[in-house]
Short mmCIF file of C-alpha atoms and ligand atoms in Angstrom, two decimals:
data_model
loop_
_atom_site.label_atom_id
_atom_site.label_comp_id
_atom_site.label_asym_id
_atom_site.label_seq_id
_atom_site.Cartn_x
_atom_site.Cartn_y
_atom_site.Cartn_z
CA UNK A 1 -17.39 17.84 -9.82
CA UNK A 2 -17.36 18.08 -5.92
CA UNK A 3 -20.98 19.26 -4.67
CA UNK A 4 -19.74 23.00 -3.28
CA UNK A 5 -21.80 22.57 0.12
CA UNK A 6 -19.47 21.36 2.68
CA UNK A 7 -22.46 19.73 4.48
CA UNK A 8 -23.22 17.43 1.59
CA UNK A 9 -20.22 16.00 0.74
CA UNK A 10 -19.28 12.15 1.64
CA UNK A 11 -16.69 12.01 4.49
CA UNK A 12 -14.26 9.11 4.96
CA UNK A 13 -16.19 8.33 8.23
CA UNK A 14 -19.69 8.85 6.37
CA UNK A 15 -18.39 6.35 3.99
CA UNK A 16 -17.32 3.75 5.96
CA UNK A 17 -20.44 4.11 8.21
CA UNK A 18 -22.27 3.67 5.55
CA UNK A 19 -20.93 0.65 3.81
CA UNK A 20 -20.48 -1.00 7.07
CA UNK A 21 -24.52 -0.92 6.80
CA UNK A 22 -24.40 -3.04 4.11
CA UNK A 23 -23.20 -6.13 6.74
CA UNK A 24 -25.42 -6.72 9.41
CA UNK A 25 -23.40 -9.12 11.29
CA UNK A 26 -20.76 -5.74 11.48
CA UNK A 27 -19.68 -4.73 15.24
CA UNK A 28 -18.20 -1.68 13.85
CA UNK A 29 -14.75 -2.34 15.06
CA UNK A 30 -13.25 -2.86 11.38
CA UNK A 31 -15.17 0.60 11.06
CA UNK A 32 -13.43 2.50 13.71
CA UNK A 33 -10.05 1.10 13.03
CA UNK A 34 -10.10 2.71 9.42
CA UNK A 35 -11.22 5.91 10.72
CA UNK A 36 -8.45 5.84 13.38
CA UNK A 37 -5.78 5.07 11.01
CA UNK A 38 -6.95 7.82 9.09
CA UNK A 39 -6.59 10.24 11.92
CA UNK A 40 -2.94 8.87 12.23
CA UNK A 41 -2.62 9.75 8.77
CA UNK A 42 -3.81 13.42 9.50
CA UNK A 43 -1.57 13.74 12.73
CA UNK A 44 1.63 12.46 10.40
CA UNK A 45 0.61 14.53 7.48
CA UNK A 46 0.67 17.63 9.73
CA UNK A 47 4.33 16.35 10.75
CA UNK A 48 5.32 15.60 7.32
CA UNK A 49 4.60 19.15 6.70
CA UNK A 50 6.37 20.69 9.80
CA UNK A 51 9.53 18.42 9.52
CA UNK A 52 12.08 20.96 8.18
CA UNK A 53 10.89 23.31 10.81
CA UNK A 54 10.62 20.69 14.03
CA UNK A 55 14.23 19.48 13.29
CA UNK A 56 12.53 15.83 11.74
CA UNK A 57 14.60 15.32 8.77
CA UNK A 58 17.56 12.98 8.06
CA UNK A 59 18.19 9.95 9.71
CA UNK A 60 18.75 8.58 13.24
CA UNK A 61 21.68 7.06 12.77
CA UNK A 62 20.26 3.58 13.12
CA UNK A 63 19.32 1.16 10.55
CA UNK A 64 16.10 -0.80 11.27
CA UNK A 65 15.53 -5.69 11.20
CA UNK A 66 16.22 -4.89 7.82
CA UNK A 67 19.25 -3.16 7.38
CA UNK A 68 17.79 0.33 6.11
CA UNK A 69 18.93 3.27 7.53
CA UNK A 70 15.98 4.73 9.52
CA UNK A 71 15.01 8.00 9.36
CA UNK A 72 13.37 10.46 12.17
CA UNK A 73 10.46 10.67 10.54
CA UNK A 74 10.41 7.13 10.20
CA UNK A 75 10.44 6.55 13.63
CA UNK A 76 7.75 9.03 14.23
CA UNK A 77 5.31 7.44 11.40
CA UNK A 78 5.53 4.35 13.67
CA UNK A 79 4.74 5.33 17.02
CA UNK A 80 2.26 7.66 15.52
CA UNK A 81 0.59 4.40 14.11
CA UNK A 82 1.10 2.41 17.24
CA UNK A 83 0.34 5.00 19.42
CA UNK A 84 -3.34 5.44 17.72
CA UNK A 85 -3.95 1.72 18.75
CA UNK A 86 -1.93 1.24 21.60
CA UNK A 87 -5.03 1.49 24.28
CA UNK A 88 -7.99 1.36 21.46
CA UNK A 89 -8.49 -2.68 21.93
CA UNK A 90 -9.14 -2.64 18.15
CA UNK A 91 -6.17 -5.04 17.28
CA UNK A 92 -4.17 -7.45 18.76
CA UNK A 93 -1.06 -6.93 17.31
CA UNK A 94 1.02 -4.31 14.94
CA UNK A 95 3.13 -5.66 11.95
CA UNK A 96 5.29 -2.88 11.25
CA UNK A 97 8.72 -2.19 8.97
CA UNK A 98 10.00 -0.53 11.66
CA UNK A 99 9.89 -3.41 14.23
CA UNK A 100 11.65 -6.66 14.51
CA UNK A 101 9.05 -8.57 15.87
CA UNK A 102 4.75 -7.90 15.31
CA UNK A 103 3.97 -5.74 18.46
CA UNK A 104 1.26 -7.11 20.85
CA UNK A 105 -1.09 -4.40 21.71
CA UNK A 106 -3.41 -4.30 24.43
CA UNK A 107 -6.56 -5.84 23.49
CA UNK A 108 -9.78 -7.19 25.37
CA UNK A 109 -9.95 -11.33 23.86
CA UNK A 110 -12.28 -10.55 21.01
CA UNK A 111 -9.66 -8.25 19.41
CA UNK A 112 -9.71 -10.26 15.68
CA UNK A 113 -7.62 -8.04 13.94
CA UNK A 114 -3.82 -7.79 12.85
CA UNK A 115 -2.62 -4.52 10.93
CA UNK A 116 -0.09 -4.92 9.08
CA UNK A 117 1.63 -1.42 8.46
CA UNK A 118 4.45 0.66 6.48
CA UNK A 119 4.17 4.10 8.25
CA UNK A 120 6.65 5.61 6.27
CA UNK A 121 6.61 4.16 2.42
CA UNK A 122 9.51 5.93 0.24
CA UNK A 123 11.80 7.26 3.02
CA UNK A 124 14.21 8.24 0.62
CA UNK A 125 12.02 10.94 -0.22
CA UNK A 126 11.34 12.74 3.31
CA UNK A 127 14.48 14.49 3.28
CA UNK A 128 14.21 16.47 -0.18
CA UNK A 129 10.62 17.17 -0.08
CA UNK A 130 8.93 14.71 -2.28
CA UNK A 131 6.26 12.36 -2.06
CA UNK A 132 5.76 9.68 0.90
CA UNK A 133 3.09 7.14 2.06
CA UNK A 134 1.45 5.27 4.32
CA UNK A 135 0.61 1.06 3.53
CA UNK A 136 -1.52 -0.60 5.60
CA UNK A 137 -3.50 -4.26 5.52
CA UNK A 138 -6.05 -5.00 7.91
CA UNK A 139 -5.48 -8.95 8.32
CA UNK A 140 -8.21 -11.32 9.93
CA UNK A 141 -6.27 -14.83 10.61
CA UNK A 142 -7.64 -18.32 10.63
CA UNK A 143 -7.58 -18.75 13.74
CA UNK A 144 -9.31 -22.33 13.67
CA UNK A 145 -11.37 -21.60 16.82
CA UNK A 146 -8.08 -20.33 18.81
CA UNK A 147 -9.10 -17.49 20.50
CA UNK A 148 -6.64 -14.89 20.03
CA UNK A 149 -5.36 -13.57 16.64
CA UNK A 150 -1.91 -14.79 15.77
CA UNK A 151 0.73 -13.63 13.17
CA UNK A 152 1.01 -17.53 12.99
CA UNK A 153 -2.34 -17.70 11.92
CA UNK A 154 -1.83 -15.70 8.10
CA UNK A 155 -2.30 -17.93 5.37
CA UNK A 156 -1.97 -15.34 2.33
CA UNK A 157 -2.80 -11.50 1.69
CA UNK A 158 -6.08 -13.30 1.29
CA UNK A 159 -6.96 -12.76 5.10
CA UNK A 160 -6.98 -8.82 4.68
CA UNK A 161 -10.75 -8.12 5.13
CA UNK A 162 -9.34 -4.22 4.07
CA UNK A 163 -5.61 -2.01 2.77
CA UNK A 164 -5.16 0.72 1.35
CA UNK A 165 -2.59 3.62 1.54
CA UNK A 166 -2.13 7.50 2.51
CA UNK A 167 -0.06 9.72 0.35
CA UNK A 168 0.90 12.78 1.33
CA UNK A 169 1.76 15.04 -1.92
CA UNK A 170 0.25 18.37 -2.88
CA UNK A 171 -2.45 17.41 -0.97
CA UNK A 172 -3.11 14.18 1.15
CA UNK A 173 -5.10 10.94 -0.41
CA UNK A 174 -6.25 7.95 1.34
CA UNK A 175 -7.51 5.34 -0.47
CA UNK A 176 -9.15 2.17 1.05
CA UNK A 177 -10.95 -0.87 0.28
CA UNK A 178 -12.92 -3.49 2.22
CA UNK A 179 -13.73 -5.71 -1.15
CA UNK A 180 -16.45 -3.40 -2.29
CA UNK A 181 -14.15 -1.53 -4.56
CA UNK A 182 -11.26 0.89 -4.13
CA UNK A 183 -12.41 4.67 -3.02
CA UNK A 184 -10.51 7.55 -2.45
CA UNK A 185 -10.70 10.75 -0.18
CA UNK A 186 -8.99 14.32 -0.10
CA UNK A 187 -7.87 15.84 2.90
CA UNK A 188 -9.67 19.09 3.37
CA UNK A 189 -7.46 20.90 5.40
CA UNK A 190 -9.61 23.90 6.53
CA UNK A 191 -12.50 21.27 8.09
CA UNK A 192 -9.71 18.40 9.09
CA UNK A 193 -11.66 15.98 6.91
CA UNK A 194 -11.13 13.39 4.29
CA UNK A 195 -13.94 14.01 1.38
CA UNK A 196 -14.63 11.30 -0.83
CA UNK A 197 -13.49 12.62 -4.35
CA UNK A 198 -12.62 9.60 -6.66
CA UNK A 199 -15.53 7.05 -6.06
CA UNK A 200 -14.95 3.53 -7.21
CA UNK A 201 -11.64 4.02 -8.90
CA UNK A 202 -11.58 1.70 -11.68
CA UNK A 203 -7.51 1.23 -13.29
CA UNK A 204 -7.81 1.65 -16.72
CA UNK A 205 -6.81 -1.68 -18.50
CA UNK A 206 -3.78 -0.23 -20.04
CA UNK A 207 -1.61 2.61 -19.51
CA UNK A 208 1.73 4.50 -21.44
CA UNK A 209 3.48 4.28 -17.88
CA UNK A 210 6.02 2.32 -16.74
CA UNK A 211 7.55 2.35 -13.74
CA UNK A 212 11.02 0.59 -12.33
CA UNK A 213 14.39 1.29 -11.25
CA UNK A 214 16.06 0.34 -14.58
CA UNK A 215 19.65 0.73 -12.53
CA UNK A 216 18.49 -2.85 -11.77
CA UNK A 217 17.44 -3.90 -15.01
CA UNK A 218 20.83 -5.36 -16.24
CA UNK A 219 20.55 -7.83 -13.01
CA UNK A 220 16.96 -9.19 -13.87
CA UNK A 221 15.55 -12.05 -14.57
CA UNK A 222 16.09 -12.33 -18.28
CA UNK A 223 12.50 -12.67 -19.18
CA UNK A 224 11.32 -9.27 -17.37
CA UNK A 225 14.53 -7.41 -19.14
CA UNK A 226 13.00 -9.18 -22.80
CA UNK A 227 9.60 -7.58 -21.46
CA UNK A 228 11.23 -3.94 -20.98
CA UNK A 229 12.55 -4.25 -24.25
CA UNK A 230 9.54 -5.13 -25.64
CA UNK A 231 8.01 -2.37 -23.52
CA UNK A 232 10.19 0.17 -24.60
CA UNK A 233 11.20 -0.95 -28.37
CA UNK A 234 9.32 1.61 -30.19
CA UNK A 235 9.21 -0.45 -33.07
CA UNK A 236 7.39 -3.09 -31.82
CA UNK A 237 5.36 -1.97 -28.81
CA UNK A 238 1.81 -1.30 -29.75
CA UNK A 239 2.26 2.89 -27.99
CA UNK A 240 4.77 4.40 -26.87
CA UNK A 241 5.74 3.93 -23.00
CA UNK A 242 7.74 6.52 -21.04
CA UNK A 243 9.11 5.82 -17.60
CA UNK A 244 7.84 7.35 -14.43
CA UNK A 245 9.53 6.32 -11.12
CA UNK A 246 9.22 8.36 -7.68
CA UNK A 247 11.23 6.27 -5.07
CA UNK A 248 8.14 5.91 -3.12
CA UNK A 249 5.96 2.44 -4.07
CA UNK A 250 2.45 4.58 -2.98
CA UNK A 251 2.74 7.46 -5.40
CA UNK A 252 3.72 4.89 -8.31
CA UNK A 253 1.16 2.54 -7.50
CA UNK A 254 -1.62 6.20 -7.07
CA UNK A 255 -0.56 7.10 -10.75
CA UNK A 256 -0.64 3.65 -11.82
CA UNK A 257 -4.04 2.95 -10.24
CA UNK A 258 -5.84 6.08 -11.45
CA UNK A 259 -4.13 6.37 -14.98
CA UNK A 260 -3.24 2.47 -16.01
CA UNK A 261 0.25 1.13 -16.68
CA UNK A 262 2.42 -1.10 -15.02
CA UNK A 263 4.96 -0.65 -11.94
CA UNK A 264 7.62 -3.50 -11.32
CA UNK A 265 10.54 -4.52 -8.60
CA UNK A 266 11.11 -8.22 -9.57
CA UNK A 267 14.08 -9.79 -8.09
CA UNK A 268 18.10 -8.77 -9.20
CA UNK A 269 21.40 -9.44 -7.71
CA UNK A 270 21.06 -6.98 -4.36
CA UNK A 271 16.86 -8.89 -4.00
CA UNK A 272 17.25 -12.37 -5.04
CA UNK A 273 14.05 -12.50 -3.41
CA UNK A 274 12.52 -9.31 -4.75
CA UNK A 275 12.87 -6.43 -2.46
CA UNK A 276 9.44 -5.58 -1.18
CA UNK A 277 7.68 -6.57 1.95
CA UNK A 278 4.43 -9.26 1.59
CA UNK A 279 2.88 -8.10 4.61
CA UNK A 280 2.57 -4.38 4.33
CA UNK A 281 3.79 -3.50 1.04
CA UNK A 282 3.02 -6.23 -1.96
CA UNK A 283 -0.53 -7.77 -0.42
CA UNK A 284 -1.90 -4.31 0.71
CA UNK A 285 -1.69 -2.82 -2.71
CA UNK A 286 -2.50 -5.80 -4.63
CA UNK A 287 -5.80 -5.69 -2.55
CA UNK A 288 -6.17 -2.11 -3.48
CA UNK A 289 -5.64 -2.16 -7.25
CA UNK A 290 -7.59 -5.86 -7.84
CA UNK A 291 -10.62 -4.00 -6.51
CA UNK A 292 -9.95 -0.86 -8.84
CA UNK A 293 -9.63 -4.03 -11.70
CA UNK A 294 -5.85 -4.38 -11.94
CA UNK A 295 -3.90 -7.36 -10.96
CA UNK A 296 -0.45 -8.56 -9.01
CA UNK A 297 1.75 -10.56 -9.33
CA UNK A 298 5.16 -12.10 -8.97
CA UNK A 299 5.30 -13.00 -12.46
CA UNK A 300 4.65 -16.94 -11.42
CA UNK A 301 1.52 -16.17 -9.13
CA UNK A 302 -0.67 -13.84 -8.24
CA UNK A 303 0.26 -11.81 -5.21
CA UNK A 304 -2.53 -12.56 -3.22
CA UNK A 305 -2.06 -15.98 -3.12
CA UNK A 306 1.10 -16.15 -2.12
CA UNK A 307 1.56 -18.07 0.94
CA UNK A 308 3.05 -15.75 4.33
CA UNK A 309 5.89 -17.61 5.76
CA UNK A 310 7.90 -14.47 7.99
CA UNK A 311 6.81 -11.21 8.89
CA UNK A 312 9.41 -9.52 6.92
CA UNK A 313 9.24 -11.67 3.90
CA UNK A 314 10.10 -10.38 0.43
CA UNK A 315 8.61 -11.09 -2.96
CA UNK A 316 9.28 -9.82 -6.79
CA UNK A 317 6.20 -7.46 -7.07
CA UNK A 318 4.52 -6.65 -10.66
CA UNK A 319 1.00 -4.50 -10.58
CA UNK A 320 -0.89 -2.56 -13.14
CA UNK A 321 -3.18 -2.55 -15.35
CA UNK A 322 -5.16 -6.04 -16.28
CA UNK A 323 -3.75 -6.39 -19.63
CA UNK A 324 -0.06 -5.16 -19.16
CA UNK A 325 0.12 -7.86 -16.38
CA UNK A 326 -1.00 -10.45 -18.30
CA UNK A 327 1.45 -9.52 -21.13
CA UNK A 328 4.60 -9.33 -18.32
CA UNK A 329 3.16 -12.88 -17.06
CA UNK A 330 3.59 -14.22 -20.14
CA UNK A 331 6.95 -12.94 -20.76
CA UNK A 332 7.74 -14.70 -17.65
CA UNK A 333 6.05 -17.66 -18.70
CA UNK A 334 8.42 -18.21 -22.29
CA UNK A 335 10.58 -19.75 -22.52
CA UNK A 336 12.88 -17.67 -25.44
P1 AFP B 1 10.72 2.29 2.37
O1 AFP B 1 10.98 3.74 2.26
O2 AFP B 1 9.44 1.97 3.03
O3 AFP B 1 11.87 1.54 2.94
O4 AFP B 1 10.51 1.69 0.91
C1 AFP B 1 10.82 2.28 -0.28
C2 AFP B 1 10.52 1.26 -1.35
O5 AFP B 1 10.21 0.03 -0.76
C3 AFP B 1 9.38 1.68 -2.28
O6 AFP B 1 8.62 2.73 -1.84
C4 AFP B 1 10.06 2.09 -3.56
O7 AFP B 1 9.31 1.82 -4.71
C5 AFP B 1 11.32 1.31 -3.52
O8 AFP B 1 11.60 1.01 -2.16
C6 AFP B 1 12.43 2.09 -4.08
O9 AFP B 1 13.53 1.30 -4.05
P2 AFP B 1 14.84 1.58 -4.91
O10 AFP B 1 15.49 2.78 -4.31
O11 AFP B 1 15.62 0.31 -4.75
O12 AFP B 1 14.38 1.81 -6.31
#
């Protein structure tokens, strides 16, 4: 139960102040680059709100490097985001599903850090109402000695030294890690505040969720349709499953994360390569939920370790619970 004196309770800045304590050697850069993509979150939150009223819904007619149809508030979720970091000299460059090419931002030559960011996660949501979200992964490349940080420089979602993701529902979450576990703040509205109210999230090691776009399902891989099957043959499956699926990859992954279960987008006919971004999708949230004690994976590796080879790159993206994991891995791994 919250602690009902305002004064007391943990703030997102009061608890990244205070694990940053914890490391000695910290400037307090990786500190104050959280806390200002957490105001971003609060500025684009407000707008999220105000959209139907400011004339911010539908789309601009454009499509963005990937071929999506972008949407107004998509555009604003990204210059809100590079905006917040434009002059701050906190990273050199922005990695963003919005942009063609990583944007160089101004940065004195000790900036060390790349963020790696999907302003606007489940677009296809803004319009109607419904829950959206913010992905982000703070990357610090090998840079072997170079001076400057380089997109060239990722090896793997290994180089994130934090992620984590903003969802903006009935009320706003951010969740965020830094390898010390996953916690996760409210907004408080009234004060303008995150509050720390779910403490080292742990994901429960197995669920009665799943969550896919089955209209895809008939296109699979046939091992991950044999693992639906399994999943949802009442006869054999060990509990019953039922199917939750929101169009938006944060508020799966939030439910997934705080009540076990498993969400998947492996590759079909329309993704041969999976549909969802490495950089600020897939490697973010696998991050995130291996630090609350789930796993990700691609069904032949974990997610983590898969090597970065384009900005935009896509992968087939399983994560969940521990156990369910392991099961889908090893559906992927028969042969039958
Ligand atoms: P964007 O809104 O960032 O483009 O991404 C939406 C998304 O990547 C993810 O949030 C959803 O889980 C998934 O796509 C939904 O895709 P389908 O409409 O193909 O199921």
């Amino acid at each position: 139960m919250m602690d009902d004196h305002p004064a007391r309770r943990v703030t997102l800045q009061r608890h990244i102040l205070e694990s940053q304590r914890h490391h000695r050697e910290a400037t307090g850069e990786l500190s104050v680059l959280l806390t200002q993509i957490a105001y971003a979150g609060k500025i684009f939150a407000h707008a999220l709100g105000r959209a139907p009223l400011a004339g911010r819904l539908g789309s601009t007619g454009g499509t963005n490097v990937q071929g999506e149809v972008t949407k107004k508030l998509d555009v604003f979720g990204n210059e809100t985001i590079t905006d917040a970091f434009a002059t701050s000299e906190l990273v050199a460059a922005v990695v963003s599903e919005e942009d063609d090419e990583p944007r160089p931002m101004a940065c004195g030559p000790g900036a060390k850090y790349i963020l790696c960011i999907d302003p606007l996660d489940g677009s296809s949501n803004s319009d109607i109402n419904g829950v959206v979200g913010t992905i982000f992964g703070v990357y610090q490349p090998a840079t072997d000695g170079a001076r400057e940080a380089d997109v060239a420089h990722l090896r793997s979602g290994r180089d994130q030294v934090a992620a984590g993701y903003i969802m903006y529902g009935p009320s706003t979450a951010f969740a965020y890690t830094t390898g010390e576990g996953l916690h996760g703040f409210t907004l408080d509205e009234d004060i303008g505040e995150f509050v720390l109210t779910h403490p080292a999230i742990r994901c429960p090691e197995a669920g009665s969720y799943y969550s896919a776009n089955l209209a895809n399902v008939p296109t699979w891989p046939s091992n991950a349709r044999r693992y639906i099957e399994h999943l949802t043959d009442s006869t054999e499956a060990a509990h019953a499953y039922s199917l939750r699926y929101s169009g938006a990859l944060v508020a799966d992954v939030h439910r997934t994360v705080l009540e076990g279960g498993i969400y998947l987008y492996p590759c079909d006919l329309r993704h041969p390569d999976g549909k969802l971004r490495l950089l600020y999708e897939c490697a973010p949230l696998a991050f995130v939920v291996e630090q609350a004690g789930g796993a990700a994976s691609t069904g032949r590796a974990r997610v983590l370790d898969v090597p970065i080879q384009s900005v935009h790159q896509r992968i087939p993206f399983v994560i969940g619970s521990r156990a369910e994991l392991e099961r889908f891995d090893a559906f992927m791994r028969s042969d039958a």
